[in-house]
Amino acid sequence: MPFEQLLEQIRYEGAYPTRERAEEVAHAVLAALGEQLTGDERVDLAACLPVEAALTLTAQIPATRLCTGWEFVRDLAARTGGTPATTRWDTGAVLTAVARLAGPGLLDRILTQLPTGYALLFGRAELIQAA
């Protein structure tokens, strides 16, 4: 898929007024996600993405501590100057489009690697077994 088509999906999902805004959001979210993913999942996801998006994802050094989904949104909001609510919206718009490119098998592997709270960001229900 060309990067422009991915941006149009993100623009549609996020109801952004311009493609430039969708691109800004895409790069911010993918950069933050790149800090959370490691190993084969990171490589395989990059292979599914358009080159521009893959470069943003893989240019990040993985963090030494993984964030929960809520921490991911909160930290991204602090970096971008957005509110947690708008950043949650932005994250969902980008990661829903990314999930479609990744497919269910790779998305399952990614969600297994990440702490709780990411499934909803990727547009999936998060089913947690009660203790």
GROMACS .gro file of N, CA and C in nm:
model
  393
    1MET      N    1   0.084  -0.117   0.000
    1MET     CA    2   0.000   0.000   0.000
    1MET      C    3   0.090   0.125   0.000
    2PRO      N    4   0.062   0.219  -0.085
    2PRO     CA    5   0.138   0.345  -0.084
    2PRO      C    6   0.110   0.425   0.045
    3PHE      N    7   0.208   0.503   0.084
    3PHE     CA    8   0.196   0.584   0.205
    3PHE      C    9   0.077   0.679   0.197
    4GLU      N   10   0.053   0.735   0.080
    4GLU     CA   11  -0.060   0.827   0.062
    4GLU      C   12  -0.193   0.760   0.092
    5GLN      N   13  -0.205   0.633   0.053
    5GLN     CA   14  -0.328   0.559   0.080
    5GLN      C   15  -0.343   0.533   0.230
    6LEU      N   16  -0.234   0.500   0.298
    6LEU     CA   17  -0.239   0.482   0.443
    6LEU      C   18  -0.281   0.613   0.509
    7LEU      N   19  -0.226   0.723   0.464
    7LEU     CA   20  -0.264   0.853   0.521
    7LEU      C   21  -0.411   0.883   0.499
    8GLU      N   22  -0.464   0.846   0.384
    8GLU     CA   23  -0.607   0.868   0.359
    8GLU      C   24  -0.693   0.784   0.453
    9GLN      N   25  -0.650   0.661   0.482
    9GLN     CA   26  -0.723   0.578   0.578
    9GLN      C   27  -0.718   0.642   0.717
   10ILE      N   28  -0.602   0.690   0.756
   10ILE     CA   29  -0.588   0.754   0.887
   10ILE      C   30  -0.670   0.882   0.891
   11ARG      N   31  -0.667   0.957   0.783
   11ARG     CA   32  -0.747   1.080   0.777
   11ARG      C   33  -0.896   1.050   0.792
   12TYR      N   34  -0.941   0.945   0.726
   12TYR     CA   35  -1.081   0.905   0.736
   12TYR      C   36  -1.114   0.858   0.878
   13GLU      N   37  -1.031   0.767   0.933
   13GLU     CA   38  -1.055   0.714   1.068
   13GLU      C   39  -1.057   0.825   1.173
   14GLY      N   40  -0.965   0.918   1.160
   14GLY     CA   41  -0.952   1.025   1.259
   14GLY      C   42  -1.034   1.149   1.230
   15ALA      N   43  -1.100   1.151   1.114
   15ALA     CA   44  -1.180   1.268   1.071
   15ALA      C   45  -1.096   1.396   1.072
   16TYR      N   46  -0.972   1.383   1.020
   16TYR     CA   47  -0.882   1.498   1.017
   16TYR      C   48  -0.913   1.585   0.895
   17PRO      N   49  -0.900   1.716   0.909
   17PRO     CA   50  -0.936   1.806   0.800
   17PRO      C   51  -0.838   1.803   0.683
   18THR      N   52  -0.713   1.766   0.710
   18THR     CA   53  -0.612   1.766   0.603
   18THR      C   54  -0.527   1.640   0.608
   19ARG      N   55  -0.466   1.610   0.494
   19ARG     CA   56  -0.373   1.498   0.489
   19ARG      C   57  -0.248   1.528   0.571
   20GLU      N   58  -0.210   1.654   0.578
   20GLU     CA   59  -0.093   1.694   0.655
   20GLU      C   60  -0.112   1.661   0.803
   21ARG      N   61  -0.232   1.685   0.855
   21ARG     CA   62  -0.261   1.653   0.995
   21ARG      C   63  -0.255   1.502   1.016
   22ALA      N   64  -0.310   1.426   0.923
   22ALA     CA   65  -0.304   1.281   0.933
   22ALA      C   66  -0.160   1.232   0.931
   23GLU      N   67  -0.076   1.293   0.849
   23GLU     CA   68   0.065   1.254   0.842
   23GLU      C   69   0.138   1.288   0.972
   24GLU      N   70   0.110   1.402   1.028
   24GLU     CA   71   0.171   1.442   1.156
   24GLU      C   72   0.137   1.342   1.265
   25VAL      N   73   0.010   1.305   1.273
   25VAL     CA   74  -0.037   1.210   1.373
   25VAL      C   75   0.025   1.072   1.347
   26ALA      N   76   0.030   1.031   1.222
   26ALA     CA   77   0.086   0.900   1.187
   26ALA      C   78   0.231   0.889   1.232
   27HIS      N   79   0.310   0.990   1.203
   27HIS     CA   80   0.452   0.984   1.242
   27HIS      C   81   0.469   0.983   1.394
   28ALA      N   82   0.390   1.061   1.464
   28ALA     CA   83   0.402   1.066   1.610
   28ALA      C   84   0.366   0.930   1.672
   29VAL      N   85   0.257   0.871   1.629
   29VAL     CA   86   0.212   0.743   1.686
   29VAL      C   87   0.307   0.630   1.647
   30LEU      N   88   0.349   0.626   1.523
   30LEU     CA   89   0.440   0.520   1.480
   30LEU      C   90   0.576   0.530   1.548
   31ALA      N   91   0.623   0.651   1.571
   31ALA     CA   92   0.750   0.668   1.643
   31ALA      C   93   0.737   0.615   1.785
   32ALA      N   94   0.627   0.648   1.850
   32ALA     CA   95   0.605   0.599   1.987
   32ALA      C   96   0.590   0.448   1.990
   33LEU      N   97   0.521   0.392   1.892
   33LEU     CA   98   0.505   0.246   1.885
   33LEU      C   99   0.640   0.179   1.860
   34GLY      N  100   0.725   0.242   1.781
   34GLY     CA  101   0.857   0.188   1.755
   34GLY      C  102   0.941   0.172   1.880
   35GLU      N  103   0.914   0.251   1.980
   35GLU     CA  104   0.984   0.240   2.108
   35GLU      C  105   0.934   0.122   2.190
   36GLN      N  106   0.816   0.072   2.158
   36GLN     CA  107   0.755  -0.035   2.237
   36GLN      C  108   0.774  -0.174   2.177
   37LEU      N  109   0.799  -0.182   2.048
   37LEU     CA  110   0.810  -0.312   1.982
   37LEU      C  111   0.955  -0.354   1.964
   38THR      N  112   0.978  -0.484   1.976
   38THR     CA  113   1.112  -0.540   1.955
   38THR      C  114   1.098  -0.669   1.875
   39GLY      N  115   1.211  -0.722   1.836
   39GLY     CA  116   1.218  -0.855   1.777
   39GLY      C  117   1.146  -0.872   1.646
   40ASP      N  118   1.101  -0.995   1.623
   40ASP     CA  119   1.036  -1.030   1.497
   40ASP      C  120   0.910  -0.950   1.471
   41GLU      N  121   0.837  -0.918   1.577
   41GLU     CA  122   0.713  -0.842   1.560
   41GLU      C  123   0.743  -0.704   1.501
   42ARG      N  124   0.847  -0.642   1.548
   42ARG     CA  125   0.887  -0.510   1.497
   42ARG      C  126   0.926  -0.520   1.349
   43VAL      N  127   1.007  -0.620   1.317
   43VAL     CA  128   1.053  -0.639   1.179
   43VAL      C  129   0.936  -0.673   1.087
   44ASP      N  130   0.850  -0.764   1.132
   44ASP     CA  131   0.737  -0.806   1.049
   44ASP      C  132   0.637  -0.693   1.029
   45LEU      N  133   0.614  -0.612   1.132
   45LEU     CA  134   0.524  -0.498   1.115
   45LEU      C  135   0.583  -0.397   1.018
   46ALA      N  136   0.710  -0.369   1.030
   46ALA     CA  137   0.775  -0.275   0.938
   46ALA      C  138   0.761  -0.323   0.794
   47ALA      N  139   0.769  -0.454   0.773
   47ALA     CA  140   0.756  -0.510   0.638
   47ALA      C  141   0.616  -0.492   0.581
   48CYS      N  142   0.516  -0.479   0.667
   48CYS     CA  143   0.377  -0.461   0.623
   48CYS      C  144   0.344  -0.315   0.589
   49LEU      N  145   0.424  -0.225   0.639
   49LEU     CA  146   0.396  -0.081   0.627
   49LEU      C  147   0.459  -0.022   0.502
   50PRO      N  148   0.403   0.088   0.453
   50PRO     CA  149   0.471   0.162   0.347
   50PRO      C  150   0.608   0.208   0.398
   51VAL      N  151   0.701   0.228   0.307
   51VAL     CA  152   0.840   0.259   0.344
   51VAL      C  153   0.849   0.377   0.440
   52GLU      N  154   0.776   0.485   0.413
   52GLU     CA  155   0.783   0.604   0.498
   52GLU      C  156   0.740   0.573   0.641
   53ALA      N  157   0.636   0.495   0.655
   53ALA     CA  158   0.586   0.457   0.788
   53ALA      C  159   0.683   0.359   0.856
   54ALA      N  160   0.737   0.266   0.780
   54ALA     CA  161   0.831   0.168   0.835
   54ALA      C  162   0.957   0.238   0.885
   55LEU      N  163   1.004   0.338   0.814
   55LEU     CA  164   1.123   0.411   0.858
   55LEU      C  165   1.098   0.485   0.989
   56THR      N  166   0.980   0.542   1.003
   56THR     CA  167   0.946   0.610   1.128
   56THR      C  168   0.942   0.511   1.244
   57LEU      N  169   0.881   0.395   1.221
   57LEU     CA  170   0.870   0.292   1.324
   57LEU      C  171   1.008   0.241   1.366
   58THR      N  172   1.092   0.210   1.269
   58THR     CA  173   1.219   0.144   1.299
   58THR      C  174   1.332   0.241   1.335
   59ALA      N  175   1.310   0.369   1.319
   59ALA     CA  176   1.414   0.467   1.355
   59ALA      C  177   1.424   0.485   1.506
   60GLN      N  178   1.329   0.432   1.579
   60GLN     CA  179   1.325   0.450   1.724
   60GLN      C  180   1.400   0.339   1.795
   61ILE      N  181   1.469   0.376   1.899
   61ILE     CA  182   1.537   0.278   1.984
   61ILE      C  183   1.433   0.223   2.082
   62PRO      N  184   1.420   0.090   2.089
   62PRO     CA  185   1.322   0.034   2.183
   62PRO      C  186   1.351   0.076   2.328
   63ALA      N  187   1.244   0.104   2.399
   63ALA     CA  188   1.254   0.146   2.539
   63ALA      C  189   1.296   0.028   2.626
   64THR      N  190   1.355   0.060   2.739
   64THR     CA  191   1.395  -0.046   2.831
   64THR      C  192   1.278  -0.093   2.916
   65ARG      N  193   1.175  -0.011   2.924
   65ARG     CA  194   1.054  -0.046   2.999
   65ARG      C  195   0.934  -0.023   2.911
   66LEU      N  196   0.850  -0.126   2.898
   66LEU     CA  197   0.731  -0.113   2.815
   66LEU      C  198   0.621  -0.041   2.892
   67CYS      N  199   0.546   0.040   2.821
   67CYS     CA  200   0.433   0.114   2.879
   67CYS      C  201   0.305   0.035   2.860
   68THR      N  202   0.213   0.050   2.954
   68THR     CA  203   0.078  -0.002   2.932
   68THR      C  204   0.012   0.085   2.825
   69GLY      N  205  -0.102   0.045   2.776
   69GLY     CA  206  -0.172   0.124   2.676
   69GLY      C  207  -0.200   0.266   2.725
   70TRP      N  208  -0.243   0.279   2.849
   70TRP     CA  209  -0.273   0.411   2.904
   70TRP      C  210  -0.146   0.496   2.916
   71GLU      N  211  -0.037   0.435   2.962
   71GLU     CA  212   0.089   0.508   2.972
   71GLU      C  213   0.138   0.552   2.834
   72PHE      N  214   0.118   0.468   2.735
   72PHE     CA  215   0.155   0.500   2.598
   72PHE      C  216   0.083   0.627   2.553
   73VAL      N  217  -0.047   0.632   2.573
   73VAL     CA  218  -0.126   0.749   2.534
   73VAL      C  219  -0.084   0.872   2.614
   74ARG      N  220  -0.070   0.855   2.743
   74ARG     CA  221  -0.032   0.968   2.830
   74ARG      C  222   0.104   1.025   2.792
   75ASP      N  223   0.201   0.937   2.768
   75ASP     CA  224   0.336   0.983   2.730
   75ASP      C  225   0.335   1.050   2.593
   76LEU      N  226   0.260   0.995   2.500
   76LEU     CA  227   0.249   1.056   2.368
   76LEU      C  228   0.182   1.193   2.377
   77ALA      N  229   0.081   1.206   2.461
   77ALA     CA  230   0.015   1.335   2.481
   77ALA      C  231   0.114   1.439   2.534
   78ALA      N  232   0.197   1.398   2.627
   78ALA     CA  233   0.297   1.490   2.683
   78ALA      C  234   0.398   1.533   2.576
   79ARG      N  235   0.437   1.441   2.490
   79ARG     CA  236   0.534   1.472   2.384
   79ARG      C  237   0.477   1.565   2.278
   80THR      N  238   0.351   1.543   2.244
   80THR     CA  239   0.291   1.617   2.133
   80THR      C  240   0.215   1.741   2.177
   81GLY      N  241   0.195   1.756   2.307
   81GLY     CA  242   0.121   1.870   2.357
   81GLY      C  243  -0.030   1.855   2.347
   82GLY      N  244  -0.076   1.734   2.319
   82GLY     CA  245  -0.220   1.709   2.310
   82GLY      C  246  -0.277   1.670   2.444
   83THR      N  247  -0.408   1.661   2.449
   83THR     CA  248  -0.474   1.611   2.570
   83THR      C  249  -0.478   1.459   2.562
   84PRO      N  250  -0.494   1.392   2.675
   84PRO     CA  251  -0.507   1.246   2.669
   84PRO      C  252  -0.624   1.202   2.579
   85ALA      N  253  -0.732   1.275   2.580
   85ALA     CA  254  -0.848   1.236   2.499
   85ALA      C  255  -0.819   1.248   2.349
   86THR      N  256  -0.761   1.359   2.307
   86THR     CA  257  -0.732   1.373   2.164
   86THR      C  258  -0.620   1.279   2.122
   87THR      N  259  -0.525   1.256   2.210
   87THR     CA  260  -0.416   1.164   2.177
   87THR      C  261  -0.467   1.021   2.168
   88ARG      N  262  -0.562   0.985   2.253
   88ARG     CA  263  -0.625   0.851   2.243
   88ARG      C  264  -0.695   0.837   2.108
   89TRP      N  265  -0.763   0.942   2.065
   89TRP     CA  266  -0.830   0.943   1.936
   89TRP      C  267  -0.728   0.925   1.823
   90ASP      N  268  -0.620   1.004   1.829
   90ASP     CA  269  -0.515   0.997   1.728
   90ASP      C  270  -0.453   0.859   1.722
   91THR      N  271  -0.423   0.804   1.838
   91THR     CA  272  -0.361   0.672   1.846
   91THR      C  273  -0.451   0.566   1.785
   92GLY      N  274  -0.578   0.572   1.818
   92GLY     CA  275  -0.674   0.476   1.762
   92GLY      C  276  -0.685   0.487   1.611
   93ALA      N  277  -0.685   0.610   1.559
   93ALA     CA  278  -0.695   0.630   1.414
   93ALA      C  279  -0.576   0.567   1.341
   94VAL      N  280  -0.457   0.585   1.395
   94VAL     CA  281  -0.338   0.531   1.331
   94VAL      C  282  -0.329   0.380   1.350
   95LEU      N  283  -0.345   0.334   1.472
   95LEU     CA  284  -0.325   0.192   1.499
   95LEU      C  285  -0.434   0.104   1.440
   96THR      N  286  -0.553   0.156   1.419
   96THR     CA  287  -0.658   0.080   1.351
   96THR      C  288  -0.617   0.056   1.205
   97ALA      N  289  -0.562   0.158   1.142
   97ALA     CA  290  -0.515   0.143   1.004
   97ALA      C  291  -0.395   0.047   0.998
   98VAL      N  292  -0.306   0.057   1.095
   98VAL     CA  293  -0.190  -0.031   1.102
   98VAL      C  294  -0.236  -0.176   1.123
   99ALA      N  295  -0.336  -0.196   1.206
   99ALA     CA  296  -0.386  -0.332   1.233
   99ALA      C  297  -0.439  -0.397   1.105
  100ARG      N  298  -0.504  -0.320   1.021
  100ARG     CA  299  -0.554  -0.376   0.894
  100ARG      C  300  -0.438  -0.421   0.806
  101LEU      N  301  -0.331  -0.344   0.804
  101LEU     CA  302  -0.214  -0.383   0.723
  101LEU      C  303  -0.143  -0.505   0.782
  102ALA      N  304  -0.136  -0.510   0.914
  102ALA     CA  305  -0.066  -0.619   0.980
  102ALA      C  306  -0.139  -0.752   0.965
  103GLY      N  307  -0.269  -0.749   0.970
  103GLY     CA  308  -0.347  -0.872   0.965
  103GLY      C  309  -0.361  -0.933   1.104
  104PRO      N  310  -0.457  -1.022   1.121
  104PRO     CA  311  -0.487  -1.075   1.254
  104PRO      C  312  -0.375  -1.156   1.318
  105GLY      N  313  -0.301  -1.233   1.241
  105GLY     CA  314  -0.194  -1.315   1.299
  105GLY      C  315  -0.082  -1.232   1.358
  106LEU      N  316  -0.033  -1.136   1.282
  106LEU     CA  317   0.073  -1.049   1.332
  106LEU      C  318   0.022  -0.962   1.445
  107LEU      N  319  -0.099  -0.913   1.434
  107LEU     CA  320  -0.155  -0.831   1.541
  107LEU      C  321  -0.165  -0.910   1.671
  108ASP      N  322  -0.203  -1.036   1.663
  108ASP     CA  323  -0.205  -1.121   1.783
  108ASP      C  324  -0.067  -1.128   1.846
  109ARG      N  325   0.035  -1.148   1.765
  109ARG     CA  326   0.172  -1.156   1.817
  109ARG      C  327   0.216  -1.024   1.879
  110ILE      N  328   0.180  -0.913   1.816
  110ILE     CA  329   0.216  -0.781   1.869
  110ILE      C  330   0.149  -0.760   2.004
  111LEU      N  331   0.020  -0.791   2.012
  111LEU     CA  332  -0.054  -0.771   2.137
  111LEU      C  333  -0.004  -0.863   2.247
  112THR      N  334   0.047  -0.980   2.213
  112THR     CA  335   0.105  -1.070   2.312
  112THR      C  336   0.232  -1.010   2.370
  113GLN      N  337   0.307  -0.941   2.287
  113GLN     CA  338   0.434  -0.880   2.331
  113GLN      C  339   0.411  -0.756   2.419
  114LEU      N  340   0.307  -0.682   2.391
  114LEU     CA  341   0.283  -0.555   2.462
  114LEU      C  342   0.206  -0.576   2.592
  115PRO      N  343   0.223  -0.484   2.689
  115PRO     CA  344   0.143  -0.492   2.812
  115PRO      C  345  -0.006  -0.467   2.784
  116THR      N  346  -0.087  -0.477   2.886
  116THR     CA  347  -0.231  -0.458   2.870
  116THR      C  348  -0.263  -0.317   2.822
  117GLY      N  349  -0.378  -0.305   2.759
  117GLY     CA  350  -0.429  -0.175   2.719
  117GLY      C  351  -0.409  -0.140   2.573
  118TYR      N  352  -0.338  -0.221   2.497
  118TYR     CA  353  -0.312  -0.190   2.357
  118TYR      C  354  -0.420  -0.240   2.263
  119ALA      N  355  -0.489  -0.346   2.298
  119ALA     CA  356  -0.587  -0.404   2.206
  119ALA      C  357  -0.690  -0.300   2.163
  120LEU      N  358  -0.742  -0.224   2.257
  120LEU     CA  359  -0.840  -0.122   2.222
  120LEU      C  360  -0.781  -0.015   2.131
  121LEU      N  361  -0.655   0.016   2.149
  121LEU     CA  362  -0.590   0.115   2.063
  121LEU      C  363  -0.581   0.066   1.919
  122PHE      N  364  -0.570  -0.066   1.902
  122PHE     CA  365  -0.565  -0.127   1.769
  122PHE      C  366  -0.705  -0.160   1.717
  123GLY      N  367  -0.809  -0.122   1.791
  123GLY     CA  368  -0.945  -0.145   1.745
  123GLY      C  369  -1.001  -0.282   1.778
  124ARG      N  370  -0.943  -0.346   1.878
  124ARG     CA  371  -0.989  -0.479   1.921
  124ARG      C  372  -1.037  -0.473   2.065
  125ALA      N  373  -1.126  -0.565   2.098
  125ALA     CA  374  -1.166  -0.580   2.238
  125ALA      C  375  -1.051  -0.644   2.313
  126GLU      N  376  -1.031  -0.602   2.435
  126GLU     CA  377  -0.926  -0.662   2.516
  126GLU      C  378  -0.993  -0.754   2.618
  127LEU      N  379  -0.971  -0.881   2.599
  127LEU     CA  380  -1.032  -0.980   2.687
  127LEU      C  381  -0.929  -1.023   2.789
  128ILE      N  382  -0.958  -0.995   2.913
  128ILE     CA  383  -0.867  -1.030   3.022
  128ILE      C  384  -0.938  -1.126   3.115
  129GLN      N  385  -0.871  -1.237   3.142
  129GLN     CA  386  -0.931  -1.337   3.228
  129GLN      C  387  -0.925  -1.288   3.373
  130ALA      N  388  -1.036  -1.301   3.444
  130ALA     CA  389  -1.042  -1.259   3.584
  130ALA      C  390  -0.951  -1.347   3.668
  131ALA      N  391  -0.889  -1.285   3.768
  131ALA     CA  392  -0.797  -1.359   3.855
  131ALA      C  393  -0.872  -1.445   3.954
   0.00000   0.00000   0.00000
